[in-house]
CSV table of C-alpha atoms (C1' of nucleotides) and ligand atoms in Angstrom, one decimal:
chain,number,residue,atom,x,y,z
A,269,UNK,CA,2.5,-21.9,35.5
A,270,UNK,CA,5.4,-19.8,34.0
A,271,UNK,CA,6.7,-17.4,36.6
A,272,UNK,CA,5.0,-14.1,36.3
A,273,UNK,CA,7.8,-11.7,35.2
A,274,UNK,CA,6.6,-8.5,36.9
A,275,UNK,CA,8.8,-6.2,34.9
A,276,UNK,CA,7.0,-7.3,31.8
A,277,UNK,CA,3.6,-6.3,33.2
A,278,UNK,CA,3.2,-3.2,31.0
A,279,UNK,CA,3.9,-5.1,27.8
A,280,UNK,CA,1.7,-7.9,28.9
A,281,UNK,CA,-1.1,-5.5,29.7
A,282,UNK,CA,-1.0,-4.0,26.2
A,283,UNK,CA,-1.5,-7.5,24.8
A,284,UNK,CA,-4.3,-8.4,27.2
A,285,UNK,CA,-6.1,-5.1,26.4
A,286,UNK,CA,-5.8,-6.0,22.8
A,287,UNK,CA,-7.5,-9.3,23.4
A,288,UNK,CA,-4.4,-11.4,23.1
A,289,UNK,CA,-3.0,-13.9,25.5
A,290,UNK,CA,0.6,-13.0,26.5
A,291,UNK,CA,2.4,-15.8,24.8
A,292,UNK,CA,6.2,-15.8,24.5
A,293,UNK,CA,6.2,-14.5,21.0
A,294,UNK,CA,3.7,-11.8,21.7
A,295,UNK,CA,5.5,-10.6,24.8
A,296,UNK,CA,8.7,-10.4,22.9
A,297,UNK,CA,7.1,-8.4,20.2
A,298,UNK,CA,5.4,-6.1,22.7
A,299,UNK,CA,8.6,-5.5,24.5
A,300,UNK,CA,10.5,-4.9,21.3
A,301,UNK,CA,7.9,-2.3,20.3
A,302,UNK,CA,7.3,-0.5,23.5
A,303,UNK,CA,10.4,-0.9,25.6
A,304,UNK,CA,12.0,2.2,24.3
A,305,UNK,CA,12.3,5.9,25.0
A,306,UNK,CA,11.7,7.3,21.6
A,307,UNK,CA,8.9,6.8,19.1
A,308,UNK,CA,9.3,3.8,16.9
A,309,UNK,CA,8.1,3.9,13.3
A,310,UNK,CA,8.2,0.6,11.5
A,311,UNK,CA,6.7,-1.6,8.8
A,312,UNK,CA,5.8,-5.2,9.6
A,313,UNK,CA,8.6,-6.4,7.3
A,314,UNK,CA,11.1,-4.3,9.2
A,315,UNK,CA,9.9,-5.4,12.6
A,316,UNK,CA,10.1,-9.0,11.5
A,317,UNK,CA,13.5,-8.7,10.0
A,318,UNK,CA,15.0,-6.9,13.0
A,319,UNK,CA,13.5,-9.2,15.6
A,320,UNK,CA,14.2,-12.5,13.7
A,321,UNK,CA,17.8,-11.5,12.8
A,322,UNK,CA,19.1,-12.3,16.3
A,323,UNK,CA,16.9,-15.3,17.2
A,324,UNK,CA,17.5,-18.9,16.5
A,325,UNK,CA,13.8,-19.7,16.3
A,326,UNK,CA,12.0,-17.3,14.1
A,327,UNK,CA,8.6,-15.8,14.8
A,328,UNK,CA,6.3,-16.3,11.8
A,329,UNK,CA,5.1,-13.6,9.6
A,330,UNK,CA,1.5,-14.2,10.5
A,331,UNK,CA,2.2,-13.7,14.2
A,332,UNK,CA,3.8,-10.4,13.5
A,333,UNK,CA,0.9,-9.3,11.4
A,334,UNK,CA,-1.7,-10.6,13.8
A,335,UNK,CA,0.0,-9.0,16.8
A,336,UNK,CA,0.6,-5.7,15.2
A,337,UNK,CA,-3.0,-5.6,14.0
A,338,UNK,CA,-4.4,-6.4,17.4
A,339,UNK,CA,-2.3,-3.7,19.0
A,340,UNK,CA,-3.3,-1.3,16.4
A,341,UNK,CA,-7.0,-2.1,16.8
A,342,UNK,CA,-6.8,-1.6,20.5
A,343,UNK,CA,-5.2,1.8,20.0
A,344,UNK,CA,-1.7,0.9,21.2
A,345,UNK,CA,-0.3,1.7,17.7
A,346,UNK,CA,-1.2,4.1,15.0
A,347,UNK,CA,-1.0,3.3,11.3
A,348,UNK,CA,-0.4,5.4,8.2
A,349,UNK,CA,0.7,4.8,4.7
A,350,UNK,CA,4.2,5.4,3.4
A,351,UNK,CA,4.8,6.8,-0.1
A,352,UNK,CA,5.5,3.3,-1.4
A,353,UNK,CA,2.1,2.2,-0.3
A,354,UNK,CA,3.1,0.1,2.7
A,355,UNK,CA,1.8,0.4,6.2
A,356,UNK,CA,3.9,2.2,8.8
A,357,UNK,CA,3.1,1.7,12.4
A,358,UNK,CA,3.8,4.3,15.1
A,359,UNK,CA,4.3,3.7,18.8
A,360,UNK,CA,3.4,7.4,19.3
A,361,UNK,CA,-0.4,7.2,19.6
A,362,UNK,CA,-0.9,10.8,20.5
A,363,UNK,CA,-2.1,13.2,17.8
A,364,UNK,CA,1.0,14.4,16.0
A,365,UNK,CA,2.5,15.2,12.7
A,366,UNK,CA,5.5,13.9,10.6
A,367,UNK,CA,8.4,14.9,8.6
A,368,UNK,CA,9.0,12.5,5.6
A,369,UNK,CA,12.6,12.6,4.8
A,370,UNK,CA,13.2,10.2,2.0
A,371,UNK,CA,12.6,6.9,3.7
A,372,UNK,CA,12.7,8.2,7.2
A,373,UNK,CA,9.8,9.3,9.3
A,374,UNK,CA,10.3,11.8,12.1
A,375,UNK,CA,7.7,12.9,14.7
A,376,UNK,CA,6.5,16.5,15.0
A,377,UNK,CA,4.8,17.2,18.3
A,378,UNK,CA,1.3,18.4,17.9
A,379,UNK,CA,2.0,21.8,19.4
A,380,UNK,CA,4.7,22.5,16.9
A,381,UNK,CA,2.1,23.1,14.2
A,382,UNK,CA,-0.8,25.4,14.8
A,383,UNK,CA,-3.4,26.7,12.3
A,384,UNK,CA,-4.4,30.2,11.5
A,385,UNK,CA,-7.2,29.0,9.3
A,386,UNK,CA,-8.9,25.6,8.8
A,387,UNK,CA,-11.8,24.8,6.5
A,388,UNK,CA,-15.2,23.7,7.9
A,389,UNK,CA,-16.2,20.1,7.4
A,390,UNK,CA,-18.8,19.6,4.7
A,391,UNK,CA,-22.4,19.4,5.7
A,392,UNK,CA,-23.3,16.4,7.8
A,393,UNK,CA,-19.6,15.7,8.6
A,394,UNK,CA,-17.2,16.7,11.3
A,395,UNK,CA,-13.5,16.6,11.6
A,396,UNK,CA,-12.1,13.5,13.1
A,397,UNK,CA,-8.5,14.5,12.9
A,398,UNK,CA,-6.0,16.7,11.1
A,399,UNK,CA,-2.6,15.3,10.1
A,400,UNK,CA,0.2,17.2,8.5
A,401,UNK,CA,3.1,15.7,6.5
A,402,UNK,CA,6.1,17.9,5.8
A,403,UNK,CA,8.2,16.5,3.1
A,404,UNK,CA,11.9,17.3,3.3
A,405,UNK,CA,14.7,17.5,0.8
A,406,UNK,CA,18.4,18.2,1.2
A,407,UNK,CA,19.7,21.8,1.3
A,408,UNK,CA,21.2,23.0,-2.0
B,1196,UNK,CA,-1.4,10.3,-41.7
B,1197,UNK,CA,-4.5,10.4,-39.3
B,1198,UNK,CA,-6.2,13.7,-39.5
B,1199,UNK,CA,-4.9,16.0,-36.7
B,1200,UNK,CA,-7.8,16.5,-34.4
B,1201,UNK,CA,-7.2,20.1,-33.3
B,1202,UNK,CA,-9.6,19.9,-30.4
B,1203,UNK,CA,-7.5,17.2,-28.8
B,1204,UNK,CA,-4.3,19.3,-28.9
B,1205,UNK,CA,-4.3,20.0,-25.2
B,1206,UNK,CA,-4.5,16.3,-24.3
B,1207,UNK,CA,-2.0,15.3,-26.9
B,1208,UNK,CA,0.4,17.9,-25.6
B,1209,UNK,CA,0.3,16.4,-22.2
B,1210,UNK,CA,1.3,13.1,-23.7
B,1211,UNK,CA,4.0,14.6,-25.8
B,1212,UNK,CA,5.5,16.5,-22.9
B,1213,UNK,CA,5.5,13.2,-21.0
B,1214,UNK,CA,7.6,11.6,-23.7
B,1215,UNK,CA,4.7,9.6,-25.1
B,1216,UNK,CA,3.5,9.4,-28.6
B,1217,UNK,CA,-0.2,10.2,-28.9
B,1218,UNK,CA,-1.6,6.9,-29.8
B,1219,UNK,CA,-5.3,6.2,-29.7
B,1220,UNK,CA,-5.3,4.6,-26.4
B,1221,UNK,CA,-3.2,7.3,-24.8
B,1222,UNK,CA,-5.2,10.1,-26.2
B,1223,UNK,CA,-8.4,8.5,-24.9
B,1224,UNK,CA,-6.9,8.1,-21.5
B,1225,UNK,CA,-5.6,11.7,-21.5
B,1226,UNK,CA,-9.0,13.0,-22.5
B,1227,UNK,CA,-10.7,10.9,-19.9
B,1228,UNK,CA,-8.4,12.3,-17.3
B,1229,UNK,CA,-8.2,16.0,-18.2
B,1230,UNK,CA,-11.3,16.8,-20.1
B,1231,UNK,CA,-13.3,17.8,-17.1
B,1232,UNK,CA,-14.0,20.8,-15.0
B,1233,UNK,CA,-13.4,19.4,-11.5
B,1234,UNK,CA,-10.5,17.6,-10.0
B,1235,UNK,CA,-10.4,13.9,-10.6
B,1236,UNK,CA,-9.0,11.6,-8.0
B,1237,UNK,CA,-8.6,8.0,-9.1
B,1238,UNK,CA,-6.7,4.7,-8.6
B,1239,UNK,CA,-5.5,3.0,-11.7
B,1240,UNK,CA,-7.9,0.2,-11.1
B,1241,UNK,CA,-10.8,2.7,-11.0
B,1242,UNK,CA,-9.6,4.4,-14.2
B,1243,UNK,CA,-9.3,1.1,-16.0
B,1244,UNK,CA,-12.7,-0.1,-14.9
B,1245,UNK,CA,-14.6,3.0,-15.8
B,1246,UNK,CA,-12.9,3.5,-19.2
B,1247,UNK,CA,-13.1,-0.2,-20.2
B,1248,UNK,CA,-16.7,-0.6,-19.1
B,1249,UNK,CA,-18.1,1.1,-22.2
B,1250,UNK,CA,-15.6,0.0,-24.8
B,1251,UNK,CA,-15.7,-3.1,-26.9
B,1252,UNK,CA,-11.9,-3.3,-27.2
B,1253,UNK,CA,-10.4,-3.0,-23.8
B,1254,UNK,CA,-7.2,-1.0,-23.1
B,1255,UNK,CA,-4.7,-3.2,-21.2
B,1256,UNK,CA,-3.7,-2.8,-17.6
B,1257,UNK,CA,-0.1,-2.1,-18.6
B,1258,UNK,CA,-1.1,0.7,-20.8
B,1259,UNK,CA,-3.0,2.4,-18.0
B,1260,UNK,CA,-0.2,2.0,-15.6
B,1261,UNK,CA,2.4,3.2,-18.1
B,1262,UNK,CA,0.4,6.2,-19.2
B,1263,UNK,CA,-0.5,7.3,-15.7
B,1264,UNK,CA,3.1,6.9,-14.6
B,1265,UNK,CA,4.5,8.9,-17.5
B,1266,UNK,CA,1.9,11.7,-16.9
B,1267,UNK,CA,2.8,11.6,-13.2
B,1268,UNK,CA,6.5,11.8,-13.9
B,1269,UNK,CA,6.0,14.8,-16.2
B,1270,UNK,CA,4.1,16.6,-13.5
B,1271,UNK,CA,0.6,16.3,-15.1
B,1272,UNK,CA,-0.7,14.2,-12.2
B,1273,UNK,CA,0.1,14.1,-8.5
B,1274,UNK,CA,0.2,10.9,-6.6
B,1275,UNK,CA,-0.5,10.1,-2.9
B,1276,UNK,CA,-1.4,7.0,-0.9
B,1277,UNK,CA,-4.8,6.1,0.2
B,1278,UNK,CA,-5.4,4.5,3.6
B,1279,UNK,CA,-5.7,1.1,2.1
B,1280,UNK,CA,-2.2,1.5,0.6
B,1281,UNK,CA,-3.1,2.1,-3.0
B,1282,UNK,CA,-1.9,4.9,-5.1
B,1283,UNK,CA,-4.4,7.7,-5.8
B,1284,UNK,CA,-3.7,10.1,-8.7
B,1285,UNK,CA,-4.9,13.7,-8.7
B,1286,UNK,CA,-5.5,15.9,-11.7
B,1287,UNK,CA,-5.1,18.9,-9.5
B,1288,UNK,CA,-1.3,19.4,-9.6
B,1289,UNK,CA,-1.3,22.6,-7.6
B,1290,UNK,CA,-0.3,22.5,-4.0
B,1291,UNK,CA,-3.4,21.7,-2.0
B,1292,UNK,CA,-4.9,19.7,0.8
B,1293,UNK,CA,-7.5,17.0,1.2
B,1294,UNK,CA,-10.4,15.8,3.1
B,1295,UNK,CA,-10.5,12.0,3.5
B,1296,UNK,CA,-14.2,11.1,3.9
B,1297,UNK,CA,-14.3,7.3,4.2
B,1298,UNK,CA,-13.3,6.3,0.7
B,1299,UNK,CA,-13.9,9.7,-0.9
B,1300,UNK,CA,-11.2,12.3,-1.4
B,1301,UNK,CA,-12.1,16.0,-1.6
B,1302,UNK,CA,-9.8,18.9,-2.5
B,1303,UNK,CA,-9.1,21.7,-0.1
B,1304,UNK,CA,-7.6,24.7,-1.8
B,1305,UNK,CA,-4.3,25.7,-0.5
B,1306,UNK,CA,-5.5,29.1,0.8
B,1307,UNK,CA,-8.2,27.5,2.9
B,1308,UNK,CA,-5.5,26.3,5.3
B,1309,UNK,CA,-2.9,28.6,6.8
B,1310,UNK,CA,-0.4,28.0,9.5
B,1311,UNK,CA,0.3,30.0,12.6
B,1312,UNK,CA,3.3,28.0,13.5
B,1313,UNK,CA,5.4,25.5,11.5
B,1314,UNK,CA,8.5,23.7,12.7
B,1315,UNK,CA,11.9,24.3,11.1
B,1316,UNK,CA,13.4,21.7,8.9
B,1317,UNK,CA,16.1,19.6,10.6
B,1318,UNK,CA,19.7,20.7,10.0
B,1319,UNK,CA,20.8,20.2,6.4
B,1320,UNK,CA,17.3,19.8,5.2
B,1321,UNK,CA,14.6,22.1,3.8
B,1322,UNK,CA,10.9,21.8,3.4
B,1323,UNK,CA,9.8,20.5,0.0
B,1324,UNK,CA,6.1,20.7,0.7
B,1325,UNK,CA,3.4,20.6,3.4
B,1326,UNK,CA,0.3,18.5,3.0
B,1327,UNK,CA,-2.6,18.4,5.3
B,1328,UNK,CA,-5.2,15.6,5.4
B,1329,UNK,CA,-8.4,16.3,7.3
B,1330,UNK,CA,-10.2,13.1,8.1
B,1331,UNK,CA,-13.9,13.3,8.3
B,1332,UNK,CA,-16.6,11.4,10.1
B,1333,UNK,CA,-20.4,11.6,10.2
B,1334,UNK,CA,-22.0,14.0,12.6
B,1335,UNK,CA,-23.5,12.4,15.7
C,19,DT,C1',-2.2,-35.9,36.1
C,20,DA,C1',-5.2,-36.9,32.1
C,21,DA,C1',-8.4,-35.3,29.2
C,22,DC,C1',-10.7,-31.7,27.1
C,23,DT,C1',-11.1,-27.4,25.1
C,24,DA,C1',-9.9,-23.2,23.3
C,25,DC,C1',-6.5,-20.4,21.7
C,26,DT,C1',-1.8,-20.0,19.0
C,27,DT,C1',1.7,-20.6,15.9
C,28,DT,C1',3.3,-21.7,11.7
C,29,DA,C1',3.9,-23.0,6.9
C,30,DT,C1',1.9,-22.3,3.0
C,31,DA,C1',-1.6,-20.8,-0.2
C,32,DA,C1',-4.3,-17.0,-1.8
C,33,DT,C1',-5.1,-12.1,-2.9
C,34,DT,C1',-4.2,-7.5,-4.5
C,35,DA,C1',-1.8,-3.9,-6.4
C,36,DT,C1',1.8,-3.2,-9.2
C,37,DT,C1',5.7,-4.1,-12.3
C,38,DC,C1',8.1,-6.8,-15.7
C,39,DT,C1',8.7,-9.6,-20.0
C,40,DA,C1',8.5,-10.8,-24.4
C,41,DA,C1',5.9,-11.4,-28.4
C,42,DA,C1',2.9,-9.4,-31.8
C,43,DG,C1',1.2,-5.0,-33.6
C,44,DT,C1',1.7,-0.2,-35.3
C,45,DA,C1',3.7,4.0,-36.8
C,46,DT,C1',7.5,6.7,-38.8
C,47,DG,C1',11.4,7.8,-41.9
C,48,DT,C1',13.7,6.6,-46.1
D,252,DA,C1',7.8,-1.2,-49.3
D,253,DC,C1',11.5,-1.8,-45.8
D,254,DA,C1',13.7,-1.1,-41.8
D,255,DT,C1',13.5,0.6,-37.4
D,256,DA,C1',11.7,2.1,-33.3
D,257,DC,C1',8.0,2.5,-30.4
D,258,DT,C1',3.5,0.3,-28.5
D,259,DT,C1',0.2,-2.7,-26.8
D,260,DT,C1',-0.9,-6.7,-24.7
D,261,DA,C1',-1.4,-11.1,-22.2
D,262,DG,C1',0.5,-13.2,-18.9
D,263,DA,C1',4.3,-14.0,-15.6
D,264,DA,C1',6.6,-12.1,-11.6
D,265,DT,C1',6.9,-9.4,-7.2
D,266,DA,C1',5.7,-7.5,-2.9
D,267,DA,C1',2.7,-6.6,0.9
D,268,DT,C1',-0.8,-8.5,3.1
D,269,DT,C1',-4.5,-11.8,4.4
D,270,DA,C1',-6.5,-16.4,4.7
D,271,DT,C1',-6.3,-21.4,5.7
D,272,DA,C1',-5.7,-25.3,8.1
D,273,DA,C1',-2.8,-28.4,10.5
D,274,DA,C1',0.1,-29.0,14.5
D,275,DG,C1',1.4,-27.0,19.0
D,276,DT,C1',0.4,-25.0,23.6
D,277,DA,C1',-2.0,-23.4,27.5
D,278,DG,C1',-5.9,-23.3,30.7
D,279,DT,C1',-9.5,-25.9,32.9
D,280,DT,C1',-11.7,-29.7,34.6
D,281,DA,C1',-12.1,-34.2,36.4
E,2589,MN,MN1,-3.6,-3.9,7.8
E,2590,MN,MN1,3.8,3.7,-9.0
E,2591,ZN,ZN1,4.9,9.3,14.6
E,2592,ZN,ZN1,-6.6,16.7,-4.9
DNA sequence: TAACTACTTTATAATTATTCTAAAGTATGT
DNA sequence: ACATACTTTAGAATAATTATAAAGTAGTTA
């Protein structure tokens, strides 16, 4: 068996809990996504391009989509739509908000926005979550 | 010249101010969009299907896209992304918020949501707008 | 280890929303 | 009517995503 790299345990666990065997490709993707200090916002295309750029043997598009979807379904990633109608994934799975600054997405911690007034959910419904997008433009 | 139908003036004006000549197809689209009391949220596909359903001579896809884009660029429609990454257009061009209830989009008037706290824009930037999405789910 | 099985990866095809192209149609000004 | 410019349309092209199916790999068993 391949030697169990203990320092990868956390990345492997995210795969396992997503129902995925920790293959080489998947572990590399998981490390690339989660082995960082700051939130990572990415489209699958961006992820694929940046990971494949440096490697001789490319990981296929399908593997990127499959892995990201599984991680998302298991709750290890959040998904939202960018203004050009592509999916953006977010390694910050806590409830939070975003600045949209042209193409760039920036996290806003949940406690930076509080409400004075919020509407009631329509009859028979309840609120699942509340997400705020603050669109930015340049000064002057 | 075709007799100037005065009751269509408002719909024709929206086209003219979007840089479009008021052709038959465009006037019909403009009327379909704006001749209603309540906000209309739609995708181009939905618009095309519902308008073409009843008519013997179909309006082409390109005409729907072109007309909607021109109206949007002129500020007569707003655009946002649905969760399945398709463009949703909104006849309510005032600043407002939305409930997302499964596939359905419902307006929330701007004054129904007020903030206690909002973050500052990053250096060199200012806030263009703030939009809230409240996602709903069924009770129990 | 060999064989068996199940899961993975990949290239490629298919799909969907959208945009582009270019030809044929229509309106407008003279 | 003629010339010109704008429109409509069918169909091709694109881009993001999903599906397919063959070849590869890993885990298990004998
Ligand atoms: Mn998806
Ligand atoms: Mn568009
Ligand atoms: Zn985020
Ligand atoms: Zn609306």
